[in-house]
mmCIF file of C-alpha atoms in Angstrom:
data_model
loop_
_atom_site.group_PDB
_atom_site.id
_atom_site.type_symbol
_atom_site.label_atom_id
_atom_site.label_comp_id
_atom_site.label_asym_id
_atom_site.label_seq_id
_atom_site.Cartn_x
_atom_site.Cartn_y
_atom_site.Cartn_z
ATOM 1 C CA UNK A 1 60.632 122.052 71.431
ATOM 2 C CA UNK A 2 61.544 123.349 67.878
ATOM 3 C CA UNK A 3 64.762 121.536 67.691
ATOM 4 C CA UNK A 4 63.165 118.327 67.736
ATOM 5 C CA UNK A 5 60.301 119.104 65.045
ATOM 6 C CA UNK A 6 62.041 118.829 61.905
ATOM 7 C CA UNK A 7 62.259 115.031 61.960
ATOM 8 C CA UNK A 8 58.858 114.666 60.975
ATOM 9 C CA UNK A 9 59.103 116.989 57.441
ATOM 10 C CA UNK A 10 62.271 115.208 56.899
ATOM 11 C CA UNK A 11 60.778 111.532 56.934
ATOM 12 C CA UNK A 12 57.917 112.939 55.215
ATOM 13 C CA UNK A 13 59.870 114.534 52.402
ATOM 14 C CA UNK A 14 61.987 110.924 51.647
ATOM 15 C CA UNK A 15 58.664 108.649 52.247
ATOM 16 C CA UNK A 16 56.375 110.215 49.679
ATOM 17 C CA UNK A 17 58.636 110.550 46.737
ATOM 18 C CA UNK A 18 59.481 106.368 47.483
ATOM 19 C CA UNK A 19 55.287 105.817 47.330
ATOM 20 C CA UNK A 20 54.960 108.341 44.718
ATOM 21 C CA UNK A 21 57.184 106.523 42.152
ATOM 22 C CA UNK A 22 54.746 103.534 42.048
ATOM 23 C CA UNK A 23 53.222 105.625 39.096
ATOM 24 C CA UNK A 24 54.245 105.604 35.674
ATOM 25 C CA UNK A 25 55.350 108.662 33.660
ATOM 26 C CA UNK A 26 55.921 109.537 30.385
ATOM 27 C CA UNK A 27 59.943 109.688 29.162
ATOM 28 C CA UNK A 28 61.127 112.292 27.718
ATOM 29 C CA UNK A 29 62.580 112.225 23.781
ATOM 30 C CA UNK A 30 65.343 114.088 22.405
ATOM 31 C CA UNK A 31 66.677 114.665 18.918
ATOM 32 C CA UNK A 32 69.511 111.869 18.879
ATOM 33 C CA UNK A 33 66.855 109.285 19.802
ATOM 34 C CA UNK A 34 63.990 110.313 17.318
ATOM 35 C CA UNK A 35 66.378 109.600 14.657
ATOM 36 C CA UNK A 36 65.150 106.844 12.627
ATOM 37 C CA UNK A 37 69.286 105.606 12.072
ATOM 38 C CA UNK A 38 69.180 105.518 15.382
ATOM 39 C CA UNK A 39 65.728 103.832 16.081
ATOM 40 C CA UNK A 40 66.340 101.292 13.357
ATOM 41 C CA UNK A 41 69.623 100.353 14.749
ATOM 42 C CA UNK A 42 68.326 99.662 17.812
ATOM 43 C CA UNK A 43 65.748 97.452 16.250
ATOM 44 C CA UNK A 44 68.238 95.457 14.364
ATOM 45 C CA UNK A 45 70.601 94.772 17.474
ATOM 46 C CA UNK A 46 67.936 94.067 19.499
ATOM 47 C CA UNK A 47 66.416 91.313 17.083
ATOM 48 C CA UNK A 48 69.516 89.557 16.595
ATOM 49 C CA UNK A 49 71.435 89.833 20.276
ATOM 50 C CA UNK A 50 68.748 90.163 22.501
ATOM 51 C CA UNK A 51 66.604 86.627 21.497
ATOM 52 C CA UNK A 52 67.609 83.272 22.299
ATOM 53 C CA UNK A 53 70.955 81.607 22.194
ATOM 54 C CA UNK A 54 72.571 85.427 21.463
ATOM 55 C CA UNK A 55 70.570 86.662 24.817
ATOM 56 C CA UNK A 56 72.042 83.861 26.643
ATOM 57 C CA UNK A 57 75.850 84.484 25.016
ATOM 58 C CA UNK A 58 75.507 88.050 26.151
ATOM 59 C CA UNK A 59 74.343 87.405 29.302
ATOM 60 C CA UNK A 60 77.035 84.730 30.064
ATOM 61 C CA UNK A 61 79.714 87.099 29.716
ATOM 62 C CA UNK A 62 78.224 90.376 30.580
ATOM 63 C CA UNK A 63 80.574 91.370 33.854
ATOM 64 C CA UNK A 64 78.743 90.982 36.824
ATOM 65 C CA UNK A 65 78.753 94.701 38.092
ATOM 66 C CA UNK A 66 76.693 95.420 34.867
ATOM 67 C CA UNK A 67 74.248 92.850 35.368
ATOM 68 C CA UNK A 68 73.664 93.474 39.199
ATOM 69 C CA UNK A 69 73.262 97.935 38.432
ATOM 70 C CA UNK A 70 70.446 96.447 35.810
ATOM 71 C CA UNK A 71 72.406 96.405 32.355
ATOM 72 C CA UNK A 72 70.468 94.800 29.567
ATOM 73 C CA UNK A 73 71.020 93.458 26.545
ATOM 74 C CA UNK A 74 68.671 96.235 24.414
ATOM 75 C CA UNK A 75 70.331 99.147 27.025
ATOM 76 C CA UNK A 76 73.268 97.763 25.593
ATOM 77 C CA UNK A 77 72.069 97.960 21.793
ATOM 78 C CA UNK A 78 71.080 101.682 22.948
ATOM 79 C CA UNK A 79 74.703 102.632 23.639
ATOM 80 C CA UNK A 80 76.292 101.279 20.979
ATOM 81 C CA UNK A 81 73.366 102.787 18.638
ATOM 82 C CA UNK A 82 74.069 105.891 20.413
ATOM 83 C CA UNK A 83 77.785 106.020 19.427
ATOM 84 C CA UNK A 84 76.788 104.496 15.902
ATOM 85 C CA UNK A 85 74.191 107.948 15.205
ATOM 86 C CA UNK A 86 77.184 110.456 16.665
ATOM 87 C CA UNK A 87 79.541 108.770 14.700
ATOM 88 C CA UNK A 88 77.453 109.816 11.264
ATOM 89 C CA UNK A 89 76.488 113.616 13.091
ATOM 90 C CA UNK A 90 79.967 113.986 13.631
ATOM 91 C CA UNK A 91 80.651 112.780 9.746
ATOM 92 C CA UNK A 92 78.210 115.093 8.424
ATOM 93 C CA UNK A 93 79.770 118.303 10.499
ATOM 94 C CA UNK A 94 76.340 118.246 12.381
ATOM 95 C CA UNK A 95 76.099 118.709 16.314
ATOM 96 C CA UNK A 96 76.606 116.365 18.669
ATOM 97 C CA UNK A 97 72.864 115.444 19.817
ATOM 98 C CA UNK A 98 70.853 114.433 22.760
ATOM 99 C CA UNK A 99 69.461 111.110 23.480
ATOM 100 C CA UNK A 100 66.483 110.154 25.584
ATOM 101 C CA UNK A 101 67.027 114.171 27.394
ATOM 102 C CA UNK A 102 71.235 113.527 27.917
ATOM 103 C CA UNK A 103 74.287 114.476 26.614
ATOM 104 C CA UNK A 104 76.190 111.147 25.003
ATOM 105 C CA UNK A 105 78.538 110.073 27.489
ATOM 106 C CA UNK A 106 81.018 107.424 27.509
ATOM 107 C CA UNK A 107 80.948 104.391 29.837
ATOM 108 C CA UNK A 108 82.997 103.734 32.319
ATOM 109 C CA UNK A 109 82.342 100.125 34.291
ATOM 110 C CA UNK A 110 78.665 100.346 35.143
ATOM 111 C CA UNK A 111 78.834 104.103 35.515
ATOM 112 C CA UNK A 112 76.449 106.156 32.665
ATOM 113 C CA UNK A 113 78.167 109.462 33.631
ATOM 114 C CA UNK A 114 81.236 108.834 35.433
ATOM 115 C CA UNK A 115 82.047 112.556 36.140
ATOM 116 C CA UNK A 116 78.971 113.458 37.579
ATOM 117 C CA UNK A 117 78.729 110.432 39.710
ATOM 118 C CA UNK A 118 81.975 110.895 41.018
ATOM 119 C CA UNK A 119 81.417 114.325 41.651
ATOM 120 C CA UNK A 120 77.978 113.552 43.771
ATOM 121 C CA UNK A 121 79.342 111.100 45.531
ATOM 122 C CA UNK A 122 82.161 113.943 46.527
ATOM 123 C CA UNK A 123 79.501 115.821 47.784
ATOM 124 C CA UNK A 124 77.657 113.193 49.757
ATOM 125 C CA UNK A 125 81.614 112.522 51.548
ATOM 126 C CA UNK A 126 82.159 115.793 51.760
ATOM 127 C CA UNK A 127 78.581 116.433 53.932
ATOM 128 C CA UNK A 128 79.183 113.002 56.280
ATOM 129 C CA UNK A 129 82.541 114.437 56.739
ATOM 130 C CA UNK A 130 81.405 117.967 58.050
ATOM 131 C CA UNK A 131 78.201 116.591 59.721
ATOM 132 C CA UNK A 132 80.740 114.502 61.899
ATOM 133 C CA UNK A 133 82.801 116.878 62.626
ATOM 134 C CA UNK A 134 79.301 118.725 63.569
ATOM 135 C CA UNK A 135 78.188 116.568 66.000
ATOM 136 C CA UNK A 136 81.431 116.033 67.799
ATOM 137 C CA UNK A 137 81.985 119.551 68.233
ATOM 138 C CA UNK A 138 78.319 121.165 68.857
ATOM 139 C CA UNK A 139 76.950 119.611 72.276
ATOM 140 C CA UNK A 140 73.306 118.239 71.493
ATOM 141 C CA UNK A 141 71.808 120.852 74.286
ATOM 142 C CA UNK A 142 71.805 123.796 71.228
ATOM 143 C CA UNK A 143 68.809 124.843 69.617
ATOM 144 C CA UNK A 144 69.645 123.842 66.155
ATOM 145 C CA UNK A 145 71.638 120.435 66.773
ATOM 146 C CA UNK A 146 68.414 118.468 65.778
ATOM 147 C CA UNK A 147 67.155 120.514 63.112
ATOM 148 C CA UNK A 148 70.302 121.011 61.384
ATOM 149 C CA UNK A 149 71.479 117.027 61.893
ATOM 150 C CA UNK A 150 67.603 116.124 60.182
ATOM 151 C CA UNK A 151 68.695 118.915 57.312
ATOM 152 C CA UNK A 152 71.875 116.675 56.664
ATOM 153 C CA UNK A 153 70.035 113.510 56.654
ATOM 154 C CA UNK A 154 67.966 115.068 54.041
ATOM 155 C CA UNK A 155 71.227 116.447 52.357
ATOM 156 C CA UNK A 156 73.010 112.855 52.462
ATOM 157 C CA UNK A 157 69.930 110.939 50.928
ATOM 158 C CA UNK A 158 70.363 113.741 47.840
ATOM 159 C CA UNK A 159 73.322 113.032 47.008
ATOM 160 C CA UNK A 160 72.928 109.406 46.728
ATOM 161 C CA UNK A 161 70.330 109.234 45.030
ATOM 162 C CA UNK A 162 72.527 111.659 42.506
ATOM 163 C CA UNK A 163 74.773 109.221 42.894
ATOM 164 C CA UNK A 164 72.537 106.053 41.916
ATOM 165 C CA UNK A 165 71.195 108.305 39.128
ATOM 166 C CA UNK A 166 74.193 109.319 37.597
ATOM 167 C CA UNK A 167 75.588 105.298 38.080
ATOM 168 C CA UNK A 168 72.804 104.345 36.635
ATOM 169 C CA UNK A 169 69.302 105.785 34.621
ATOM 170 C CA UNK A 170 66.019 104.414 35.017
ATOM 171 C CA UNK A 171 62.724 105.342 36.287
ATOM 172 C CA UNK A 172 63.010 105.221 39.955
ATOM 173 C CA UNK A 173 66.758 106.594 39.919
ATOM 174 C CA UNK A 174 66.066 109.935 37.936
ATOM 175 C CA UNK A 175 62.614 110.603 39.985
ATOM 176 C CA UNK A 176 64.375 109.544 43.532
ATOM 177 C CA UNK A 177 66.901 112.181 42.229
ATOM 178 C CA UNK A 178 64.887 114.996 40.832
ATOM 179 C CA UNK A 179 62.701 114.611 44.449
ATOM 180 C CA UNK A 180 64.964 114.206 46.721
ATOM 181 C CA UNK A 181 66.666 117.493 45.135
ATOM 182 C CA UNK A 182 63.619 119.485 45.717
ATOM 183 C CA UNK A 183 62.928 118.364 49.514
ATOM 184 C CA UNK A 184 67.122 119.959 49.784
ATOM 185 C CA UNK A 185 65.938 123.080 48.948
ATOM 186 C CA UNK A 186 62.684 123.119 50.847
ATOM 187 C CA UNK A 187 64.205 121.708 53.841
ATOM 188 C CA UNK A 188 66.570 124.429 54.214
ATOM 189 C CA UNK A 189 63.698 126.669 53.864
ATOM 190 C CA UNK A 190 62.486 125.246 57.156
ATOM 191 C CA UNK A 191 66.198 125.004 57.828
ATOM 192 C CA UNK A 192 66.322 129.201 58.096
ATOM 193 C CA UNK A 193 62.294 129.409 59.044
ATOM 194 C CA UNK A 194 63.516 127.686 62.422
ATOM 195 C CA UNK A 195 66.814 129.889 62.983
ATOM 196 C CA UNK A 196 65.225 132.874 62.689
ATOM 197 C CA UNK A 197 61.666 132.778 63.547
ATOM 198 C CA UNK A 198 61.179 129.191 65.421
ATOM 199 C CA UNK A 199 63.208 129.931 67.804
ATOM 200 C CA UNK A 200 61.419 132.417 69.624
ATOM 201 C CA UNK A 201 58.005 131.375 68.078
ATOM 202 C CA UNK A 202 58.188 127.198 67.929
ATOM 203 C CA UNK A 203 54.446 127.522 66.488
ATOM 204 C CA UNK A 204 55.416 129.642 62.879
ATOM 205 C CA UNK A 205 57.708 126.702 61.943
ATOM 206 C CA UNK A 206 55.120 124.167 62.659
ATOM 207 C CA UNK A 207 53.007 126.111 60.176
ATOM 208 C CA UNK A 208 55.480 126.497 57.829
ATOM 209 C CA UNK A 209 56.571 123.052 57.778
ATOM 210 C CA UNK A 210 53.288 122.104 57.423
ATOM 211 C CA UNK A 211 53.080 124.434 54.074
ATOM 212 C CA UNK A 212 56.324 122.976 53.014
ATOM 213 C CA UNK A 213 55.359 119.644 53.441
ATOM 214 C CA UNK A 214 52.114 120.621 51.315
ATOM 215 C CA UNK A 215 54.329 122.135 48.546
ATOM 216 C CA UNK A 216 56.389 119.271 48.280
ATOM 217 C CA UNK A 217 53.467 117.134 48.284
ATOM 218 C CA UNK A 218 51.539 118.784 45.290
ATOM 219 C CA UNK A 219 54.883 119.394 43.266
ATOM 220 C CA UNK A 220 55.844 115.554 43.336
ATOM 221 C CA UNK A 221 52.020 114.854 42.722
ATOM 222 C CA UNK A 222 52.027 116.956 39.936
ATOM 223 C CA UNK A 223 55.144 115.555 38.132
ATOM 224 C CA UNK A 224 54.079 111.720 38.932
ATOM 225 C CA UNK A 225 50.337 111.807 38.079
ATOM 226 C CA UNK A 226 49.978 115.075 35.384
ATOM 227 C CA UNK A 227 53.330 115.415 33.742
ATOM 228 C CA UNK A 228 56.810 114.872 34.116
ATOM 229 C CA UNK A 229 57.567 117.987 32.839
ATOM 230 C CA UNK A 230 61.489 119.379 33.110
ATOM 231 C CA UNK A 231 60.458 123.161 32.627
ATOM 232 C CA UNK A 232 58.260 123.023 35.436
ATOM 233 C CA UNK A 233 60.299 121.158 37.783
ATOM 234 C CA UNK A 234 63.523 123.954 36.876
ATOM 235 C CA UNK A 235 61.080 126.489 37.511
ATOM 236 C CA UNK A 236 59.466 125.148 40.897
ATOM 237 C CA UNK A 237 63.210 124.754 42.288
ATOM 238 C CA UNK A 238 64.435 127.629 41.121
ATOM 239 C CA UNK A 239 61.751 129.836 42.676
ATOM 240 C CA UNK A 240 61.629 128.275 46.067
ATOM 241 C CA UNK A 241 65.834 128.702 45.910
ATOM 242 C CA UNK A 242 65.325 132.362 45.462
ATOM 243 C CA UNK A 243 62.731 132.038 48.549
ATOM 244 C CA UNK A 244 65.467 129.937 50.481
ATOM 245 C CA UNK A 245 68.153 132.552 49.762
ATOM 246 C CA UNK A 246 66.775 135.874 50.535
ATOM 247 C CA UNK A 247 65.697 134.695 53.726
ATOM 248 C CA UNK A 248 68.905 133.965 54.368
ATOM 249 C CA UNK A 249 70.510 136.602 52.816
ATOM 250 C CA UNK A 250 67.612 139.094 54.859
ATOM 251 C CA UNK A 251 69.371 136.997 58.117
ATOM 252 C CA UNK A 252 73.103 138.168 57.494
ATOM 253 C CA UNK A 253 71.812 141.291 57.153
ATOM 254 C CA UNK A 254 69.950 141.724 60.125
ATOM 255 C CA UNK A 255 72.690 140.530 61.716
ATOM 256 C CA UNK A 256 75.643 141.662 60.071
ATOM 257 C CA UNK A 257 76.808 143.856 63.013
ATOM 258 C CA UNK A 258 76.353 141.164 65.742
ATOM 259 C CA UNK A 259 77.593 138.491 64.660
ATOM 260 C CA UNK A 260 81.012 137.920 63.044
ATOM 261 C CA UNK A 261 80.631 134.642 61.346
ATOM 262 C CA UNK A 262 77.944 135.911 59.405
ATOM 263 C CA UNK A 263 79.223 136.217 56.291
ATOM 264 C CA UNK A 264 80.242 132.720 55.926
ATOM 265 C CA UNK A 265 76.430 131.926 55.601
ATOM 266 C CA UNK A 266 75.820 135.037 53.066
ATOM 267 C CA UNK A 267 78.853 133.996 51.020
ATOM 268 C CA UNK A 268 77.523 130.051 50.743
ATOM 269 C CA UNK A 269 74.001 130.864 49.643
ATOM 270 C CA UNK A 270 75.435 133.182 47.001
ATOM 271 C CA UNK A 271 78.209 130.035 45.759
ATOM 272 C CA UNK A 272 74.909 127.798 45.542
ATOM 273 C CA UNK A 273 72.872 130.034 43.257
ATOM 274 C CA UNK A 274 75.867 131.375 41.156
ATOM 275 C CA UNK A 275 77.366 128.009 40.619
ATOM 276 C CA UNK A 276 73.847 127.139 39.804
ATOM 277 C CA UNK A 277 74.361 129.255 36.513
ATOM 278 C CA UNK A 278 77.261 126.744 35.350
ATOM 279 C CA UNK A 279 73.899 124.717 34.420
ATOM 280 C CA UNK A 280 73.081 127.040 31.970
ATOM 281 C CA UNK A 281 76.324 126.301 30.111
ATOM 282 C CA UNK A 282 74.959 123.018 28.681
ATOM 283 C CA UNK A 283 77.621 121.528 26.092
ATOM 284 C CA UNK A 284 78.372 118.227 25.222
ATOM 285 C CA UNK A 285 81.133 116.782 27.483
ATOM 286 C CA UNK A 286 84.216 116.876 26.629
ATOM 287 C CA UNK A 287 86.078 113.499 26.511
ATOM 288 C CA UNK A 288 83.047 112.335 26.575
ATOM 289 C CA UNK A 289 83.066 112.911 30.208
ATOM 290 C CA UNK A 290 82.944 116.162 31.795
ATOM 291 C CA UNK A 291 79.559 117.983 30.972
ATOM 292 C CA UNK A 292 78.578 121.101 32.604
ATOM 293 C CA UNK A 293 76.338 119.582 34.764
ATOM 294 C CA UNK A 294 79.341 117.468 36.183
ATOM 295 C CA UNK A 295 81.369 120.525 36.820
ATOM 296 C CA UNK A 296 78.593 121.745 38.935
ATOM 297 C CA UNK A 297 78.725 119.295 40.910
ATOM 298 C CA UNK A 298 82.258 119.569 41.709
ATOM 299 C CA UNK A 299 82.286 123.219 42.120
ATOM 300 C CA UNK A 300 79.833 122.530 45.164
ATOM 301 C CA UNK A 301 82.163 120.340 47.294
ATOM 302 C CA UNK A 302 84.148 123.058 48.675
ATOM 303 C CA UNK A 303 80.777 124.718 49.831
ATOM 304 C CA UNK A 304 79.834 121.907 52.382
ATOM 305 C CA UNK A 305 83.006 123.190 54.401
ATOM 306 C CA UNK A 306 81.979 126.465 54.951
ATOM 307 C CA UNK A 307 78.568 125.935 55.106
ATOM 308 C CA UNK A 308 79.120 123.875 58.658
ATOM 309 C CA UNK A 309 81.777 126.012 59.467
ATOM 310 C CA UNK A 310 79.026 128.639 59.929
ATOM 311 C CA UNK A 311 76.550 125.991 61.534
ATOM 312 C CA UNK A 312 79.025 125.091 64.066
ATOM 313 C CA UNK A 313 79.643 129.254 64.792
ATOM 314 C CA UNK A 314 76.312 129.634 64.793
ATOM 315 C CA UNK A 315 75.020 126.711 67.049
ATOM 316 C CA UNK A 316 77.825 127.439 69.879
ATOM 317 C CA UNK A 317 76.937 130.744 69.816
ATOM 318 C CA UNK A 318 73.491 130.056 69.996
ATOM 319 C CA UNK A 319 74.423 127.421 72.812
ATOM 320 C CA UNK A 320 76.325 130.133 75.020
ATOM 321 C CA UNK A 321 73.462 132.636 74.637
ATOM 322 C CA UNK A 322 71.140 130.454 75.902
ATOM 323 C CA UNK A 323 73.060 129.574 78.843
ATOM 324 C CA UNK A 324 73.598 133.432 79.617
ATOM 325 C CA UNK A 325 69.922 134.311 79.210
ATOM 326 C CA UNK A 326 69.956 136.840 76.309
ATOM 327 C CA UNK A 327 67.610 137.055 73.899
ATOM 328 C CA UNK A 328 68.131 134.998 70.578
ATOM 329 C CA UNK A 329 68.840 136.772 67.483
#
């Protein structure tokens, strides 16, 4: 009965941070943008391109991809204000700054960061590929087939919604990604909560992914109707990651001796924290491109493979041991 629980948490997780958004929240300001160069400039453009029969010119031969992914004329007179205020930092031997909470990055097509939206979208191929190649190699009969095909749902909606975000930034895509993020991490909490306790005790992961559901809950509350603040939301996922992997890292453990593909689960949760540091690197991109958040994202696309190489071991093994009668691990 287990396996077929986690469908409920993972609907949960994607419906509430869709109702959620219907709030307003406050943006957040960085130095670039504060500038008044910068502020005045957008002013200026916006007064004479974005009225009348220059609103209409633009609009006639804006490209069509730009207008449909929500392009307008004053998020136009942003970039080009943008450029206009690095241009004179970059004169003055000043550093490169921030706008609006982001590194300047050039445009390519409708795509705001090109490197980081190719990169999710790597990731989100990379996971269909592998949960596939899951499903046509683990019969549906093991214990984990449901919980870990809901966990890849959850997984797949991530990374578009990086994908949309990184296309394209505006209210709904940066919370849909900053959420959807989260319910990742907490899902694979349940994720491990079911593998090693709710298999042999169904009722501990219904409490837990209750609790989860509750955490989830409050933290997307919190951020929609208190604050959008970034510090908090780093810190939230960044505690319930080190939750998520020492359980896991307490399973390969305990297990170390039995099971031979164990250390293909041990050596993925320690990639996804310590590739987690390349955050930390923060400089602007280079080409205008390639930020360190972007090579983060494409550091993680190997992962996926191993990561369901050890599901697959794991479910067939848990398959065959329930067929033979032994105990589960």
């Amino acid at each position: 009965m287990a396996s077929f629980l986690p469908s409920r948490p993972a609907a949960f997780f994607a419906l509430s941070s869709i109702i959620l958004l219907l709030f307003p929240a406050s943006v957040i300001a960085s130095q670039g943008d504060k500038e008044p160069v910068y502020r005045d400039c957008v002013k200026q453009c916006v007064r004479t391109n974005c009225t009348g029969a220059r609103l209409r010119g633009f609009q006639s031969i804006q490209p069509r991809y730009m207008a449909l992914t929500g392009w307008t004329c004053r998020d136009d007179c942003r970039y080009q204000c943008m450029w206009t205020t690095v241009g004179l930092y970059q004169a003055e031997g000043y550093r490169v700054p921030q706008f609006h909470g982001k590194w300047p990055f050039a445009r390519f097509l409708c795509f705001e960061e090109p490197a980081s939206a190719l990169a999710s979208l790597l990731n989100g191929l990379a996971c269909l590929l592998m949960l596939l190649r899951y499903r046509s190699t683990v019969p549906r009969q093991s214990p984990m087939y449901h919980t870990i095909n809901a966990f890849s749902l959850v997984s797949l909606n991530a990374w578009f919604w990086s994908t949309v975000f990184h296309t394209r930034d505006t209210y709904l895509t940066e919370k849909m990604d900053y959420f959807c993020a989260s319910a990742v991490i907490l899902y694979s909490i349940y994720l491990c909560c079911v593998r090693t306790l709710g298999l042999r005790r169904p009722g501990v992961s219904s409490v837990v992914g209750v609790l989860l559901i509750l955490v989830f809950t409050s933290h997307v509350s919190y951020l929609t109707f208190v604050s959008f603040d970034y510090g908090y939301n780093m810190a939230a996922n960044a505690t319930i990651g080190m939750v998520n992997l020492l359980w896991w890292l307490c399973w390969c453990w305990q297990n170390r001796r039995t099971l031979p593909y164990w250390w293909k689960c041990g050596a993925v949760v320690l990639l996804l924290h310590g590739l987690a540091l390349l955050e930390l690197l923060d400089f602007p991109p280079l080409l205008w491109v390639l930020d360190a958040h972007a090579v983060w994202h494409l550091s993680t696309v190997p992962v996926h493979f191993l990561f369901y190489s050890f599901l697959i071991d794991d479910s067939l093994h848990l398959l065959n041991t329930e067929k033979t009668g032994v105990k589960l691990e």
